[in-house]
CSV table of C-alpha atoms in Angstrom, one decimal:
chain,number,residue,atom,x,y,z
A,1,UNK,CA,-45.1,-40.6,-46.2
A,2,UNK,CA,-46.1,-38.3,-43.4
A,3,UNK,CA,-49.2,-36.3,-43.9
A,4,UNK,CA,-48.6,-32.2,-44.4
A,5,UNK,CA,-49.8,-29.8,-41.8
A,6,UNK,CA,-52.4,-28.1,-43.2
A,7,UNK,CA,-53.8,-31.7,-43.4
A,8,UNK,CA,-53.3,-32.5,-40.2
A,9,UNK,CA,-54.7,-29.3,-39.0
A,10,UNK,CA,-58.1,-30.2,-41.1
A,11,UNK,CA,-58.1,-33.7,-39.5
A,12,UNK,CA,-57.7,-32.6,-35.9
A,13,UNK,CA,-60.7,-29.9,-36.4
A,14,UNK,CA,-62.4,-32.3,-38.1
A,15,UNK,CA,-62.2,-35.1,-35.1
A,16,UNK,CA,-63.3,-32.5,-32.5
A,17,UNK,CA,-66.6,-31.4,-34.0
A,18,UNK,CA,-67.6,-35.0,-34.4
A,19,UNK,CA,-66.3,-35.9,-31.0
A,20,UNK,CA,-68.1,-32.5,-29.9
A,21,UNK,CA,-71.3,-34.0,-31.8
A,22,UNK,CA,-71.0,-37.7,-30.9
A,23,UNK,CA,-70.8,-36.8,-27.1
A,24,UNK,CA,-73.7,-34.5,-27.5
A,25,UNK,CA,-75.7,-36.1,-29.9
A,26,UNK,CA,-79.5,-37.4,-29.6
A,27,UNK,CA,-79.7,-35.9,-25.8
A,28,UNK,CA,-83.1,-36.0,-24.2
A,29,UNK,CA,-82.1,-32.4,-22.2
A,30,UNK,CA,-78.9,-31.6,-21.0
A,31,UNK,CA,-77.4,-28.7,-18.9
A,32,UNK,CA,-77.1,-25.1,-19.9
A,33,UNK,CA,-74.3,-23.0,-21.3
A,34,UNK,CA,-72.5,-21.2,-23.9
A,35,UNK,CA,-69.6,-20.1,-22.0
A,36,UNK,CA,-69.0,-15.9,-21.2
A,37,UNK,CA,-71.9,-13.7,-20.1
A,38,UNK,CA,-74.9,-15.2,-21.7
A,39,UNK,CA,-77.4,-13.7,-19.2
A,40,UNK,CA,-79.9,-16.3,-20.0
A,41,UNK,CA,-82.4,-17.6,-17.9
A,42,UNK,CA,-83.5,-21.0,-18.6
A,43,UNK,CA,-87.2,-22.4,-17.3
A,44,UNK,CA,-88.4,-26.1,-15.9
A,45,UNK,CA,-88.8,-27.2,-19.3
A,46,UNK,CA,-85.1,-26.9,-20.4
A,47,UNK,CA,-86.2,-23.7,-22.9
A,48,UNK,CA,-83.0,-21.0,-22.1
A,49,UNK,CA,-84.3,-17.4,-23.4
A,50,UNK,CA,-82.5,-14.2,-23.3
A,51,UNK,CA,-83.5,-10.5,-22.1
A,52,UNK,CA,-83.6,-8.3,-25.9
A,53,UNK,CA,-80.6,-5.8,-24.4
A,54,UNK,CA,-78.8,-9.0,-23.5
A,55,UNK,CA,-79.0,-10.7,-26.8
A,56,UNK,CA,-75.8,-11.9,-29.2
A,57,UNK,CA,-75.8,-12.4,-32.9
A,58,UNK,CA,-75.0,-15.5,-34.3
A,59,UNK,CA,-72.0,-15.5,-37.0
A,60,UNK,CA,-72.2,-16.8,-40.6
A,61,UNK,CA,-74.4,-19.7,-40.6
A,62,UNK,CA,-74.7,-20.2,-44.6
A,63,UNK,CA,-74.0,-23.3,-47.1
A,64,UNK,CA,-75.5,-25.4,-49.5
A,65,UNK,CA,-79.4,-26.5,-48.7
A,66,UNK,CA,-80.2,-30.2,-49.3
A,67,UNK,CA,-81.8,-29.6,-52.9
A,68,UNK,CA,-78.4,-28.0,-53.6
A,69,UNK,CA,-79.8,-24.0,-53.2
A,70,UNK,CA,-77.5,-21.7,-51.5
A,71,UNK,CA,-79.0,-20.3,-48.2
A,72,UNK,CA,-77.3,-17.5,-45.6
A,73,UNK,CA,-79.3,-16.7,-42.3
A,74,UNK,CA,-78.5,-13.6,-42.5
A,75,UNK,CA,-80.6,-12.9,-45.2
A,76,UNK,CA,-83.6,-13.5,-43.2
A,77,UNK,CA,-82.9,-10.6,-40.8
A,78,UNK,CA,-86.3,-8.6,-40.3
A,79,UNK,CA,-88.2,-12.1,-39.4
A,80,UNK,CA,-88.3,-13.9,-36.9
A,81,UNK,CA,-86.1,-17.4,-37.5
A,82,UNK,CA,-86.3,-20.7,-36.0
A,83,UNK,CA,-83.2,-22.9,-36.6
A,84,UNK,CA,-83.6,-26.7,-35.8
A,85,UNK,CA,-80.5,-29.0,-35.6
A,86,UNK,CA,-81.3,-32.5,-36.4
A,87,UNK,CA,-80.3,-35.7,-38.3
A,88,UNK,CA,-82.5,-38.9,-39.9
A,89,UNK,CA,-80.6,-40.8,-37.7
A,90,UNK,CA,-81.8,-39.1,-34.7
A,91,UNK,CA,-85.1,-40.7,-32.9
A,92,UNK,CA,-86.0,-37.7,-31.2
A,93,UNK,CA,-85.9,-35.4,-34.1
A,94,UNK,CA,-88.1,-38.0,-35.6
A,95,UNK,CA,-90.4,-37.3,-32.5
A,96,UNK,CA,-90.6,-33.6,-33.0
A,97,UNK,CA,-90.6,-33.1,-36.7
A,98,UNK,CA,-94.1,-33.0,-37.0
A,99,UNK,CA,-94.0,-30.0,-34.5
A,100,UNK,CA,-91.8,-28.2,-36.4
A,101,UNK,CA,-93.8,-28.6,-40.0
A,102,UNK,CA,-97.1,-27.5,-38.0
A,103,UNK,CA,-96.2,-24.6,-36.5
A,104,UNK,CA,-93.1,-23.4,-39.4
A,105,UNK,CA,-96.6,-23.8,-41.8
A,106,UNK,CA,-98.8,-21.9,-39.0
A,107,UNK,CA,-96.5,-19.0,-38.5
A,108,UNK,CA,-95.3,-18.3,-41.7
A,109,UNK,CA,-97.7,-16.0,-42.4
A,110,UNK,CA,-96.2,-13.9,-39.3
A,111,UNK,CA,-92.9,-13.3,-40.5
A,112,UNK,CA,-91.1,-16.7,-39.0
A,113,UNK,CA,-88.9,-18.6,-41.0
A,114,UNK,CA,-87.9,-21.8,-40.3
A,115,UNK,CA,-84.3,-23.3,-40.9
A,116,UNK,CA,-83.2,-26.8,-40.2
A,117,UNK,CA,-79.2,-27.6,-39.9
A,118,UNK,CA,-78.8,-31.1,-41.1
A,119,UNK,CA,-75.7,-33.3,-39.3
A,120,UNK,CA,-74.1,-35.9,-39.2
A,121,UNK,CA,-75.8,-37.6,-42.7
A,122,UNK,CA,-73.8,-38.6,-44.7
A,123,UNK,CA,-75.5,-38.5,-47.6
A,124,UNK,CA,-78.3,-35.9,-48.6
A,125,UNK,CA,-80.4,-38.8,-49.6
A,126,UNK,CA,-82.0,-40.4,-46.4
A,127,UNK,CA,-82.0,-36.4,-45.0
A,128,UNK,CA,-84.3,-35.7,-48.3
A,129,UNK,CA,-86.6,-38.7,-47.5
A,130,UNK,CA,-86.7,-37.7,-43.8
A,131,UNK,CA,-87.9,-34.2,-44.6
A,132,UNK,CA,-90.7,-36.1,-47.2
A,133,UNK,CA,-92.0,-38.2,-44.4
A,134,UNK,CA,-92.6,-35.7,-41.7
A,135,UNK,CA,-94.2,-33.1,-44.4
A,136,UNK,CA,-91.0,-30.9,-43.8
A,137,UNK,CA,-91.1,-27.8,-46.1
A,138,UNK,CA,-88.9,-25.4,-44.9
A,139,UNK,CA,-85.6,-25.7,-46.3
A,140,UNK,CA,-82.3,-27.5,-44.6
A,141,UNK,CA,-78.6,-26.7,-44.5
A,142,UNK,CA,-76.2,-29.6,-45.5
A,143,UNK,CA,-73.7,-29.5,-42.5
A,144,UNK,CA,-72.7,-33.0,-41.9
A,145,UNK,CA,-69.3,-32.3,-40.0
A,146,UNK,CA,-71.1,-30.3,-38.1
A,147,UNK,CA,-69.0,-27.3,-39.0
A,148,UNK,CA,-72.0,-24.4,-39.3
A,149,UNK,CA,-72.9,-26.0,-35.8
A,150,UNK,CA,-69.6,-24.9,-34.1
A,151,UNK,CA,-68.4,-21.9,-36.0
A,152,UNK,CA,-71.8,-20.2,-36.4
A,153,UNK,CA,-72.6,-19.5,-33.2
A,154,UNK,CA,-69.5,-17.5,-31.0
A,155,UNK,CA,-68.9,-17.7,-27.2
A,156,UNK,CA,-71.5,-16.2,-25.4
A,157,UNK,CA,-74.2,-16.8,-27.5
A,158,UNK,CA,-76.4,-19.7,-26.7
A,159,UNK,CA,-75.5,-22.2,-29.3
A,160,UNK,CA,-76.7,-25.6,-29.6
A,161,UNK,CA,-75.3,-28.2,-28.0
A,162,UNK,CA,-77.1,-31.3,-28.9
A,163,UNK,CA,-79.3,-33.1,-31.5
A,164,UNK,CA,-81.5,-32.0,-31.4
A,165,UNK,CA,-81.4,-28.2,-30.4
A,166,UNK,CA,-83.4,-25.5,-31.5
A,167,UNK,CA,-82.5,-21.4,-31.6
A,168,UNK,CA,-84.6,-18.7,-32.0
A,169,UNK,CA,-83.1,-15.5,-33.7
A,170,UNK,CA,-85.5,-12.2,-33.4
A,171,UNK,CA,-85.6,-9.8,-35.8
A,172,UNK,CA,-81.7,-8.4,-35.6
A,173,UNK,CA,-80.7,-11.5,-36.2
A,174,UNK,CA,-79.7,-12.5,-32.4
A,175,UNK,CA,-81.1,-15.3,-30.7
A,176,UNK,CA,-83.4,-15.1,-28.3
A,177,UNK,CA,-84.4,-18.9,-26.9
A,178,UNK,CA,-82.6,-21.9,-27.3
A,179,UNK,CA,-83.9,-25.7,-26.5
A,180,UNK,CA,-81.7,-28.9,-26.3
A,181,UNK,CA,-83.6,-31.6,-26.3
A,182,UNK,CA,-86.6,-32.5,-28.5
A,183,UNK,CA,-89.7,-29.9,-28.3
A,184,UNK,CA,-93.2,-30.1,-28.7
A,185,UNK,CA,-95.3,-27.9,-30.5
A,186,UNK,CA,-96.4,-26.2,-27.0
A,187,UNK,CA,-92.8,-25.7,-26.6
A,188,UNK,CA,-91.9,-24.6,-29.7
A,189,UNK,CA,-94.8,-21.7,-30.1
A,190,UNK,CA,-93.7,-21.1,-26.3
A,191,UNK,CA,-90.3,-20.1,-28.1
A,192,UNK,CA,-91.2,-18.5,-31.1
A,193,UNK,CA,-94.4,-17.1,-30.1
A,194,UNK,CA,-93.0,-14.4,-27.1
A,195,UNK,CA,-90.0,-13.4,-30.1
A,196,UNK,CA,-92.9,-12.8,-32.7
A,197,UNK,CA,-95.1,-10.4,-30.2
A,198,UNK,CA,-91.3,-8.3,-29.9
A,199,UNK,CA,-91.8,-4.9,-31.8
């Protein structure tokens, strides 16, 4: 019995986002990109960021949380929003978890809102326990095909491209720093803190 096309279709897309993921996944850095004009300029430390008139909006990154709450990004335009890719799995999203708790509970009260895009679990349980462990509050999309990953951020945009990757959105909703490889918390504040000071 052969399979239909539509199902085919599904399987193909399927088996290049996790070949897309599995190639990319738990980098320690990795080169810069995001295809068209991005006119990004990226520093020593791997953090690419983007001049504000230069800046692309990211498309519908929205879904089911991992305590089963819906959640769109674009709800959260007028703060400042971090987004975080990362899996249980992952040893250097272990590493900078911690970061990310600190500084999404430090900044809070300064408009940010932090967003973590969960991949590549398979189940929401050991991503639940995960987020327990490192004191993770902020809430996390359920994406483990990695679909919101590839569809939610268009060409020319600087999407991420590893686990773990972080993006910054400013206050229209279009991102202004990205990071593919683990950050620390000076890294991280080095990101978000430039997009906060933005009027």
């Amino acid at each position: 019995m052969s399979l239909s096309r539509a199902h085919r279709a599904a399987l193909t897309a399927a088996l290049v986002v996790t070949g897309a993921l599995t190639l990319s996944a738990c980098t320690d850095g990795g080169t810069s990109g995001g295809g068209g004009q991005t006119n990004f300029v990226t520093d020593t430390g791997g953090i690419s960021t983007v001049a504000k008139e230069d800046r692309k909006a990211i498309g519908k990154v929205a879904g089911e949380t991992l305590e089963g709450e819906s959640l769109d990004v674009a709800g959260l335009k007028g703060k400042v929003v971090v987004l975080n890719v990362w899996g249980s799995w992952c040893e250097p999203c272990r590493a900078e978890a911690p970061a990310f708790a600190k500084v999404a509970k430090d900044t809070k009260a300064q408009g940010v809102e932090f967003v973590g895009l969960n991949t590549r679990d398979s189940t929401k349980g050991d991503a639940i326990k995960f987020e327990e462990e490192y004191g993770v509050a902020y809430p996390s999309l359920y994406d483990p095909a990695g679909k919101l990953i590839i569809s939610g951020f268009p060409k020319g945009t600087l999407h991420p491209q590893a686990i773990p990757s972080t993006v910054v959105l400013d206050r229209d909703g279009k991102v202004a720093a990205r990071s593919l490889k683990a950050i620390s918390e000076k890294d991280l504040r080095k990101m978000v803190d430039p997009v906060i000071a933005e009027k």
